[in-house]
Amino acid sequence: MTHRDRMGTGPCGAVLAAAWWGVASLLPPFLRLNLRRRLTRGRETSDSVPQRRGIASRASRPPGPLIWLHAASVGESVALLPVISQLLAISPTHTILVTTGTVTGAGIMQARLPGLHGHERVIQQFAPLDVPRWVARFLDFWRPDVAALVESELWPNLIASCRSRHIPLALLNGRLSDRSLTRWGMARCLLARMLSAFSWVMARSPEDAQRLRLGGAARIDLVADLKEAAPALPYDPSALDEIHHHLAGRPVWVAASTHRGEEAGILAASHLVRHTVPDALTIIIPRHPERGTEIETLAGHPLPRRAEGQFPTDHDAVWICDTLGETGLFYALGAPVLMGNSLPGCAGGGHNPAEPAHAGCTIASGPQTGNFRQAYARMGTRVHYVRTAQDIAQWVIAHMGQRGSDNTVPTVASPSDPDIARQVAAAIAAMAGR
């Protein structure tokens, strides 16, 4: 790869970008079928399907300047909320368009945006798939003055289309793992072409900053983690009172943001815990709420599910809490929390330990935490690591009934959440004003 290719300006990146444009242009018939399939499985909605093809849900674009923010799913959406709040405060004449790539991410936005002052100026949509015609339809309708993408939402046609329309691009909480960088392989010049298009880059960690530079980013403007700095998750106090009433003082532990491949071990740990603590209750919160029935099937017998309005009886060992946007409610119980997407058998990568730490919960995790390596490093010995059902059961039994008051997020030499969000919002607003 030549120096120009590494900088994103060489022929290699241009050739690969053109090749992807050609391939993606042939995909619409297959993507339409896939969207219909996802709709039947609850992974798309009747609103999201046309929007994924770049078709807006409204007849016209609002007048005036418009800032576009895009987040992939739940974690990225939560991380964006403080930035949106700051933008609403410092850019009173701007409309903010927020897009997500998943139904769960959209649900978080629908639940949280009304709590922001000025939320009437926020429009929520689903992002278009990376088909040239669909991306063009989206951009030509909304005509954003600036576009900000979160973490690793790097789509060649989307970025190229913004660039050709002279729409400034910002990368927020930029993330690039060692594995991802290696996977780009011979296509590294395409990655460089995309990264070089960003006028402002925020890296999630110093390690990510280094890898983004190796990948072709021409600049790193800020190193900070919006997810790690996020405030405690909100919850409804009346709903918490209702849960306390139904639990009636039972010992509880929580398996949060679980993924396929690790719930079998969690169910086995629940069984082991009850050998020692017969009335113990395991609360399983799947990262994707639509998997509630799948987990119930895995258990082999009926389990109460919050999505069905059910509460556990004295005889139930497990409660599946398969609702959207209520994780903060269960962290507020102060029970021990096992962070999901981290145990052997699942895809791995972990989830943000700062969220239960803000609630004062004792925390455990599996070994696969690569997506939040710096956050876990900062937590240090405040996180206990487990691998097997036996490990989990021993940890739960040792900590059940103890609120982890010493487990709050440690003080570190980094900006507070408002400072980070304010810096990011100011940079985006400045780009919109160019």
Short mmCIF file of C-alpha atoms in Angstrom, two decimals:
data_model
loop_
_atom_site.label_atom_id
_atom_site.label_comp_id
_atom_site.label_asym_id
_atom_site.label_seq_id
_atom_site.Cartn_x
_atom_site.Cartn_y
_atom_site.Cartn_z
CA MET A 1 0.00 0.00 0.00
CA THR A 2 1.45 3.36 -1.05
CA HIS A 3 1.73 6.43 1.17
CA ARG A 4 -1.22 7.97 -0.67
CA ASP A 5 -3.28 4.83 -0.02
CA ARG A 6 -2.43 4.97 3.67
CA MET A 7 -3.58 8.59 3.70
CA GLY A 8 -6.84 7.66 1.96
CA THR A 9 -6.08 9.51 -1.28
CA GLY A 10 -4.55 6.74 -3.38
CA PRO A 11 -6.02 4.66 -6.24
CA CYS A 12 -6.41 1.51 -4.11
CA GLY A 13 -9.09 3.06 -1.89
CA ALA A 14 -10.85 4.61 -4.88
CA VAL A 15 -10.98 1.26 -6.70
CA LEU A 16 -12.35 -0.60 -3.68
CA ALA A 17 -14.89 2.15 -3.01
CA ALA A 18 -16.07 1.93 -6.60
CA ALA A 19 -16.28 -1.86 -6.33
CA TRP A 20 -18.39 -1.64 -3.17
CA TRP A 21 -20.61 0.96 -4.86
CA GLY A 22 -21.21 -1.48 -7.72
CA VAL A 23 -21.90 -4.45 -5.46
CA ALA A 24 -24.21 -2.47 -3.16
CA SER A 25 -26.14 -1.17 -6.18
CA LEU A 26 -27.10 -4.77 -7.01
CA LEU A 27 -28.29 -5.65 -3.50
CA PRO A 28 -31.73 -3.94 -3.18
CA PRO A 29 -33.83 -6.99 -4.24
CA PHE A 30 -32.10 -9.14 -1.63
CA LEU A 31 -32.15 -6.42 1.01
CA ARG A 32 -35.89 -5.89 0.55
CA LEU A 33 -36.45 -9.61 1.17
CA ASN A 34 -34.23 -9.47 4.23
CA LEU A 35 -36.07 -6.43 5.58
CA ARG A 36 -39.39 -8.27 5.23
CA ARG A 37 -37.89 -11.27 7.02
CA ARG A 38 -36.61 -9.06 9.83
CA LEU A 39 -40.02 -7.43 10.06
CA THR A 40 -41.68 -10.81 10.73
CA ARG A 41 -39.09 -11.49 13.44
CA GLY A 42 -39.61 -8.17 15.19
CA ARG A 43 -36.21 -6.81 14.23
CA GLU A 44 -37.72 -4.14 12.01
CA THR A 45 -41.01 -2.25 12.23
CA SER A 46 -43.48 -0.98 9.67
CA ASP A 47 -41.91 2.45 10.16
CA SER A 48 -38.30 1.31 9.90
CA VAL A 49 -38.58 -0.67 6.66
CA PRO A 50 -39.17 2.31 4.31
CA GLN A 51 -36.74 4.47 6.28
CA ARG A 52 -34.00 1.85 5.79
CA ARG A 53 -34.50 2.55 2.08
CA GLY A 54 -33.98 6.27 2.65
CA ILE A 55 -37.70 7.16 2.57
CA ALA A 56 -38.45 9.80 5.20
CA SER A 57 -41.47 9.50 7.48
CA ARG A 58 -42.52 13.09 6.85
CA ALA A 59 -43.43 15.11 3.78
CA SER A 60 -40.81 17.84 4.09
CA ARG A 61 -37.58 18.76 5.80
CA PRO A 62 -37.86 21.42 8.52
CA PRO A 63 -36.42 24.80 7.54
CA GLY A 64 -33.07 25.99 8.84
CA PRO A 65 -29.85 24.25 9.78
CA LEU A 66 -29.98 20.53 10.58
CA ILE A 67 -27.49 18.39 12.52
CA TRP A 68 -27.52 14.65 11.85
CA LEU A 69 -26.36 12.23 14.56
CA HIS A 70 -26.24 8.48 13.94
CA ALA A 71 -25.92 5.69 16.53
CA ALA A 72 -25.98 1.98 15.80
CA SER A 73 -27.88 0.56 18.76
CA VAL A 74 -28.65 0.83 22.47
CA GLY A 75 -25.26 1.67 23.98
CA GLU A 76 -24.41 4.24 21.34
CA SER A 77 -27.87 5.82 21.67
CA VAL A 78 -27.48 6.19 25.44
CA ALA A 79 -24.03 7.72 24.94
CA LEU A 80 -25.47 10.29 22.50
CA LEU A 81 -28.16 11.61 24.84
CA PRO A 82 -25.88 14.05 26.77
CA VAL A 83 -24.55 15.34 23.44
CA ILE A 84 -28.09 15.91 22.16
CA SER A 85 -28.96 17.73 25.37
CA GLN A 86 -25.95 20.02 24.96
CA LEU A 87 -26.71 20.66 21.29
CA LEU A 88 -30.27 21.65 22.11
CA ALA A 89 -28.89 24.15 24.61
CA ILE A 90 -26.15 25.74 22.49
CA SER A 91 -27.86 25.57 19.07
CA PRO A 92 -31.39 26.87 19.66
CA THR A 93 -32.10 27.39 15.94
CA HIS A 94 -30.95 23.94 14.81
CA THR A 95 -33.03 20.86 14.17
CA ILE A 96 -31.39 17.62 15.27
CA LEU A 97 -31.95 14.47 13.24
CA VAL A 98 -31.13 11.30 15.19
CA THR A 99 -30.94 7.95 13.40
CA THR A 100 -30.38 4.46 14.74
CA GLY A 101 -29.70 1.12 13.09
CA THR A 102 -31.81 -1.08 15.37
CA VAL A 103 -35.31 -1.17 16.79
CA THR A 104 -33.90 -1.37 20.32
CA GLY A 105 -31.78 1.73 19.75
CA ALA A 106 -34.82 3.56 18.43
CA GLY A 107 -36.81 2.46 21.47
CA ILE A 108 -34.22 3.96 23.80
CA MET A 109 -34.43 7.26 21.95
CA GLN A 110 -38.23 7.24 22.02
CA ALA A 111 -38.17 6.63 25.77
CA ARG A 112 -35.44 9.14 26.69
CA LEU A 113 -35.74 12.06 24.27
CA PRO A 114 -38.96 13.49 25.78
CA GLY A 115 -37.02 14.09 28.99
CA LEU A 116 -34.67 16.56 27.28
CA HIS A 117 -35.44 20.28 27.27
CA GLY A 118 -36.12 21.30 23.68
CA HIS A 119 -36.81 17.75 22.52
CA GLU A 120 -39.43 19.13 20.10
CA ARG A 121 -36.52 20.02 17.79
CA VAL A 122 -35.32 16.41 17.60
CA ILE A 123 -36.49 14.17 14.75
CA GLN A 124 -35.97 10.43 14.99
CA GLN A 125 -35.53 8.15 11.99
CA PHE A 126 -33.85 4.89 11.02
CA ALA A 127 -30.62 5.12 9.04
CA PRO A 128 -30.59 4.00 5.41
CA LEU A 129 -28.73 0.85 4.44
CA ASP A 130 -25.53 1.47 2.49
CA VAL A 131 -27.13 1.28 -0.98
CA PRO A 132 -26.11 4.26 -3.15
CA ARG A 133 -29.64 5.10 -4.27
CA TRP A 134 -31.07 4.78 -0.75
CA VAL A 135 -28.30 6.86 0.81
CA ALA A 136 -28.72 9.55 -1.88
CA ARG A 137 -32.48 9.65 -1.25
CA PHE A 138 -31.88 10.12 2.47
CA LEU A 139 -29.24 12.84 2.11
CA ASP A 140 -31.08 14.72 -0.63
CA PHE A 141 -34.21 14.88 1.50
CA TRP A 142 -32.64 15.85 4.85
CA ARG A 143 -29.69 17.90 3.53
CA PRO A 144 -27.79 17.88 6.85
CA ASP A 145 -25.32 20.66 7.56
CA VAL A 146 -23.10 18.20 9.46
CA ALA A 147 -23.14 14.45 10.07
CA ALA A 148 -21.75 12.76 13.19
CA LEU A 149 -21.36 8.97 13.29
CA VAL A 150 -20.79 7.05 16.53
CA GLU A 151 -18.07 4.46 17.15
CA SER A 152 -17.57 2.11 14.19
CA GLU A 153 -20.42 3.06 11.87
CA LEU A 154 -18.17 3.26 8.83
CA TRP A 155 -20.14 2.75 5.61
CA PRO A 156 -18.30 3.47 2.36
CA ASN A 157 -21.23 4.75 0.28
CA LEU A 158 -22.66 6.85 3.10
CA ILE A 159 -19.32 8.50 3.81
CA ALA A 160 -18.56 9.02 0.11
CA SER A 161 -22.00 10.54 -0.47
CA CYS A 162 -21.54 12.98 2.40
CA ARG A 163 -18.12 13.89 1.07
CA SER A 164 -19.39 14.51 -2.46
CA ARG A 165 -22.12 16.80 -1.06
CA HIS A 166 -19.57 18.67 1.08
CA ILE A 167 -21.29 17.62 4.31
CA PRO A 168 -18.71 17.82 7.14
CA LEU A 169 -18.25 14.51 8.97
CA ALA A 170 -17.44 13.88 12.65
CA LEU A 171 -16.61 10.56 14.27
CA LEU A 172 -17.72 10.29 17.91
CA ASN A 173 -16.35 7.75 20.37
CA GLY A 174 -14.35 6.25 17.52
CA ARG A 175 -13.61 2.59 18.13
CA LEU A 176 -11.30 0.26 16.20
CA SER A 177 -10.16 -2.98 17.83
CA ASP A 178 -6.97 -4.86 17.00
CA ARG A 179 -9.10 -7.60 15.46
CA SER A 180 -11.07 -5.14 13.32
CA LEU A 181 -7.92 -3.46 12.09
CA THR A 182 -6.45 -6.85 11.14
CA ARG A 183 -9.66 -7.91 9.41
CA TRP A 184 -9.47 -4.98 7.02
CA GLY A 185 -6.35 -6.67 5.60
CA MET A 186 -5.94 -5.91 1.92
CA ALA A 187 -8.87 -3.48 2.11
CA ARG A 188 -7.02 -1.23 4.58
CA CYS A 189 -6.84 1.45 1.89
CA LEU A 190 -10.67 1.61 1.85
CA LEU A 191 -10.67 2.08 5.62
CA ALA A 192 -8.11 4.87 5.20
CA ARG A 193 -10.28 6.48 2.52
CA MET A 194 -13.24 6.55 4.93
CA LEU A 195 -11.34 7.72 8.00
CA SER A 196 -9.60 10.48 6.08
CA ALA A 197 -13.02 11.94 5.23
CA PHE A 198 -13.70 12.97 8.84
CA SER A 199 -13.06 16.61 9.73
CA TRP A 200 -13.27 15.92 13.49
CA VAL A 201 -12.41 12.66 15.25
CA MET A 202 -13.02 11.65 18.85
CA ALA A 203 -11.33 8.40 19.90
CA ARG A 204 -12.76 6.34 22.74
CA SER A 205 -9.36 5.56 24.27
CA PRO A 206 -5.66 6.18 23.62
CA GLU A 207 -5.43 2.65 22.18
CA ASP A 208 -8.31 3.35 19.80
CA ALA A 209 -6.70 6.65 18.85
CA GLN A 210 -3.51 4.85 17.88
CA ARG A 211 -5.37 2.25 15.82
CA LEU A 212 -7.50 4.93 14.12
CA ARG A 213 -4.30 6.73 13.10
CA LEU A 214 -2.88 3.46 11.79
CA GLY A 215 -6.15 2.95 9.92
CA GLY A 216 -5.85 6.29 8.18
CA ALA A 217 -7.40 8.97 10.41
CA ALA A 218 -5.68 12.25 9.64
CA ARG A 219 -6.42 13.74 13.06
CA ILE A 220 -7.55 12.94 16.59
CA ASP A 221 -9.25 15.91 18.23
CA LEU A 222 -10.43 14.39 21.53
CA VAL A 223 -9.73 11.19 23.48
CA ALA A 224 -12.61 10.40 25.85
CA ASP A 225 -15.39 7.84 26.26
CA LEU A 226 -18.98 9.06 26.15
CA LYS A 227 -20.21 5.67 27.39
CA GLU A 228 -17.92 5.56 30.40
CA ALA A 229 -18.79 9.12 31.35
CA ALA A 230 -22.54 8.63 30.96
CA PRO A 231 -24.67 9.41 34.04
CA ALA A 232 -26.57 6.77 35.98
CA LEU A 233 -29.36 5.13 34.01
CA PRO A 234 -32.78 6.61 34.81
CA TYR A 235 -35.66 4.65 36.31
CA ASP A 236 -39.24 5.12 37.42
CA PRO A 237 -39.37 5.29 41.26
CA SER A 238 -42.95 4.03 41.33
CA ALA A 239 -41.95 0.99 39.26
CA LEU A 240 -39.09 0.34 41.68
CA ASP A 241 -41.50 0.50 44.63
CA GLU A 242 -43.77 -2.00 42.87
CA ILE A 243 -40.87 -4.41 42.31
CA HIS A 244 -39.78 -4.13 45.93
CA HIS A 245 -43.35 -4.94 46.97
CA HIS A 246 -43.47 -8.09 44.82
CA LEU A 247 -39.99 -9.27 45.79
CA ALA A 248 -40.78 -8.79 49.48
CA GLY A 249 -37.14 -8.83 50.54
CA ARG A 250 -36.06 -11.89 48.54
CA PRO A 251 -32.32 -12.16 47.82
CA VAL A 252 -31.75 -11.16 44.20
CA TRP A 253 -28.96 -11.05 41.63
CA VAL A 254 -29.00 -9.65 38.11
CA ALA A 255 -27.54 -10.92 34.82
CA ALA A 256 -27.61 -7.79 32.67
CA SER A 257 -27.44 -7.30 28.89
CA THR A 258 -27.05 -11.02 28.20
CA HIS A 259 -26.49 -12.46 24.74
CA ARG A 260 -27.14 -15.74 23.01
CA GLY A 261 -24.65 -18.39 24.11
CA GLU A 262 -24.30 -17.38 27.76
CA GLU A 263 -27.79 -17.77 29.25
CA ALA A 264 -27.44 -21.54 29.63
CA GLY A 265 -24.53 -20.97 32.03
CA ILE A 266 -26.50 -18.29 33.86
CA LEU A 267 -29.48 -20.62 34.30
CA ALA A 268 -27.15 -23.33 35.59
CA ALA A 269 -25.63 -20.84 38.05
CA SER A 270 -29.12 -19.91 39.23
CA HIS A 271 -29.80 -23.57 40.01
CA LEU A 272 -26.53 -23.85 41.96
CA VAL A 273 -27.21 -20.67 43.93
CA ARG A 274 -30.56 -22.03 45.11
CA HIS A 275 -28.84 -25.05 46.63
CA THR A 276 -27.41 -22.63 49.20
CA VAL A 277 -29.99 -19.83 49.09
CA PRO A 278 -33.32 -21.58 48.39
CA ASP A 279 -35.36 -18.39 47.87
CA ALA A 280 -32.79 -16.65 45.61
CA LEU A 281 -34.13 -14.97 42.47
CA THR A 282 -32.15 -14.55 39.27
CA ILE A 283 -33.16 -11.61 37.07
CA ILE A 284 -32.07 -12.03 33.44
CA ILE A 285 -32.15 -8.90 31.27
CA PRO A 286 -31.46 -9.85 27.64
CA ARG A 287 -29.68 -7.15 25.65
CA HIS A 288 -32.27 -7.67 22.92
CA PRO A 289 -35.71 -7.89 24.57
CA GLU A 290 -37.22 -9.94 21.74
CA ARG A 291 -35.11 -12.87 22.96
CA GLY A 292 -37.26 -13.30 26.07
CA THR A 293 -39.18 -16.26 24.65
CA GLU A 294 -35.92 -17.83 23.49
CA ILE A 295 -34.53 -17.76 27.02
CA GLU A 296 -37.76 -19.21 28.41
CA THR A 297 -37.51 -22.06 25.88
CA LEU A 298 -33.90 -22.62 26.90
CA ALA A 299 -34.97 -23.02 30.53
CA GLY A 300 -37.33 -25.84 29.50
CA HIS A 301 -40.28 -24.63 31.58
CA PRO A 302 -42.44 -21.50 31.89
CA LEU A 303 -40.78 -18.47 33.42
CA PRO A 304 -42.35 -15.13 34.37
CA ARG A 305 -41.60 -12.43 31.82
CA ARG A 306 -41.84 -8.72 32.48
CA ALA A 307 -42.79 -8.10 28.86
CA GLU A 308 -45.99 -10.05 29.62
CA GLY A 309 -46.63 -8.02 32.78
CA GLN A 310 -45.70 -10.97 34.99
CA PHE A 311 -43.98 -10.90 38.38
CA PRO A 312 -42.20 -13.87 39.96
CA THR A 313 -43.97 -15.96 42.57
CA ASP A 314 -42.19 -17.38 45.61
CA HIS A 315 -41.58 -20.58 43.64
CA ASP A 316 -39.95 -18.93 40.61
CA ALA A 317 -36.15 -19.05 40.51
CA VAL A 318 -35.77 -16.84 37.43
CA TRP A 319 -37.48 -13.68 36.19
CA ILE A 320 -36.90 -12.66 32.57
CA CYS A 321 -37.05 -8.87 32.33
CA ASP A 322 -37.37 -8.50 28.58
CA THR A 323 -38.46 -4.88 28.36
CA LEU A 324 -36.68 -1.97 26.74
CA GLY A 325 -35.03 0.86 28.63
CA GLU A 326 -35.55 -0.51 32.14
CA THR A 327 -32.05 -1.74 32.98
CA GLY A 328 -31.56 1.23 35.30
CA LEU A 329 -34.62 0.08 37.25
CA PHE A 330 -32.98 -3.23 38.10
CA TYR A 331 -29.60 -1.67 38.85
CA ALA A 332 -31.46 0.49 41.39
CA LEU A 333 -32.19 -2.67 43.36
CA GLY A 334 -28.53 -2.57 44.41
CA ALA A 335 -28.17 -6.32 43.82
CA PRO A 336 -25.02 -8.03 42.49
CA VAL A 337 -24.78 -7.59 38.71
CA LEU A 338 -23.15 -9.94 36.22
CA MET A 339 -22.41 -8.04 33.00
CA GLY A 340 -23.38 -9.98 29.89
CA ASN A 341 -21.78 -10.44 26.48
CA SER A 342 -18.68 -11.52 28.35
CA LEU A 343 -18.92 -15.24 29.15
CA PRO A 344 -17.38 -18.05 27.09
CA GLY A 345 -19.86 -19.21 24.47
CA CYS A 346 -21.16 -15.80 23.36
CA ALA A 347 -19.77 -13.37 20.79
CA GLY A 348 -18.10 -11.39 23.59
CA GLY A 349 -16.92 -7.83 24.00
CA GLY A 350 -18.65 -6.93 27.25
CA HIS A 351 -20.89 -4.05 28.20
CA ASN A 352 -20.33 -0.83 30.11
CA PRO A 353 -19.51 -1.56 33.79
CA ALA A 354 -19.86 2.10 34.72
CA GLU A 355 -23.66 1.83 34.48
CA PRO A 356 -24.16 -0.61 37.41
CA ALA A 357 -21.24 1.01 39.23
CA HIS A 358 -23.08 4.34 39.24
CA ALA A 359 -25.91 2.54 41.08
CA GLY A 360 -23.49 1.13 43.65
CA CYS A 361 -23.83 -2.49 42.55
CA THR A 362 -21.26 -5.22 43.09
CA ILE A 363 -20.07 -6.26 39.63
CA ALA A 364 -18.82 -9.44 37.98
CA SER A 365 -17.99 -10.12 34.36
CA GLY A 366 -16.82 -12.88 32.13
CA PRO A 367 -13.33 -12.62 30.59
CA GLN A 368 -14.44 -11.27 27.19
CA THR A 369 -14.50 -7.50 27.73
CA GLY A 370 -12.50 -6.22 24.76
CA ASN A 371 -15.03 -3.54 23.76
CA PHE A 372 -14.68 -1.89 27.18
CA ARG A 373 -11.08 -2.70 28.01
CA GLN A 374 -10.25 0.75 29.40
CA ALA A 375 -13.45 0.96 31.46
CA TYR A 376 -12.76 -2.41 33.08
CA ALA A 377 -9.13 -1.46 33.69
CA ARG A 378 -10.28 1.65 35.54
CA MET A 379 -12.63 -0.44 37.67
CA GLY A 380 -9.66 -2.63 38.68
CA THR A 381 -10.40 -5.04 41.51
CA ARG A 382 -13.92 -3.67 41.84
CA VAL A 383 -14.89 -6.19 39.13
CA HIS A 384 -14.73 -9.93 39.84
CA TYR A 385 -14.11 -12.18 36.83
CA VAL A 386 -15.92 -15.48 36.31
CA ARG A 387 -15.96 -18.13 33.60
CA THR A 388 -18.20 -21.02 34.65
CA ALA A 389 -21.58 -21.53 36.28
CA GLN A 390 -19.73 -22.62 39.43
CA ASP A 391 -17.69 -19.38 39.44
CA ILE A 392 -20.84 -17.31 39.05
CA ALA A 393 -22.71 -19.17 41.80
CA GLN A 394 -19.84 -18.81 44.27
CA TRP A 395 -19.59 -15.08 43.58
CA VAL A 396 -23.37 -14.55 43.84
CA ILE A 397 -23.63 -16.45 47.14
CA ALA A 398 -20.75 -14.44 48.58
CA HIS A 399 -22.26 -11.07 47.65
CA MET A 400 -26.02 -11.57 47.65
CA GLY A 401 -27.65 -9.16 50.05
CA GLN A 402 -24.62 -6.87 50.13
CA ARG A 403 -24.89 -3.54 48.37
CA GLY A 404 -21.59 -2.69 46.70
CA SER A 405 -21.21 0.74 48.24
CA ASP A 406 -17.45 0.75 47.50
CA ASN A 407 -18.09 -0.05 43.87
CA THR A 408 -18.89 3.39 42.54
CA VAL A 409 -16.99 4.60 39.50
CA PRO A 410 -13.47 5.54 40.60
CA THR A 411 -12.29 9.10 40.22
CA VAL A 412 -10.01 9.40 37.20
CA ALA A 413 -8.14 12.22 35.55
CA SER A 414 -10.68 12.74 32.79
CA PRO A 415 -13.45 15.25 32.09
CA SER A 416 -16.85 14.74 33.62
CA ASP A 417 -19.77 13.77 31.43
CA PRO A 418 -21.08 17.34 30.95
CA ASP A 419 -17.57 18.50 29.99
CA ILE A 420 -17.15 15.75 27.40
CA ALA A 421 -20.64 16.17 25.98
CA ARG A 422 -20.18 19.96 25.89
CA GLN A 423 -16.89 19.66 23.97
CA VAL A 424 -18.41 17.26 21.47
CA ALA A 425 -21.53 19.37 20.99
CA ALA A 426 -19.48 22.54 20.52
CA ALA A 427 -17.35 20.87 17.84
CA ILE A 428 -20.41 19.60 15.97
CA ALA A 429 -22.16 22.97 16.20
CA ALA A 430 -19.06 24.71 14.86
CA MET A 431 -18.93 22.31 11.92
CA ALA A 432 -22.61 22.95 11.19
CA GLY A 433 -21.91 26.65 11.05
CA ARG A 434 -19.19 26.40 8.43
#
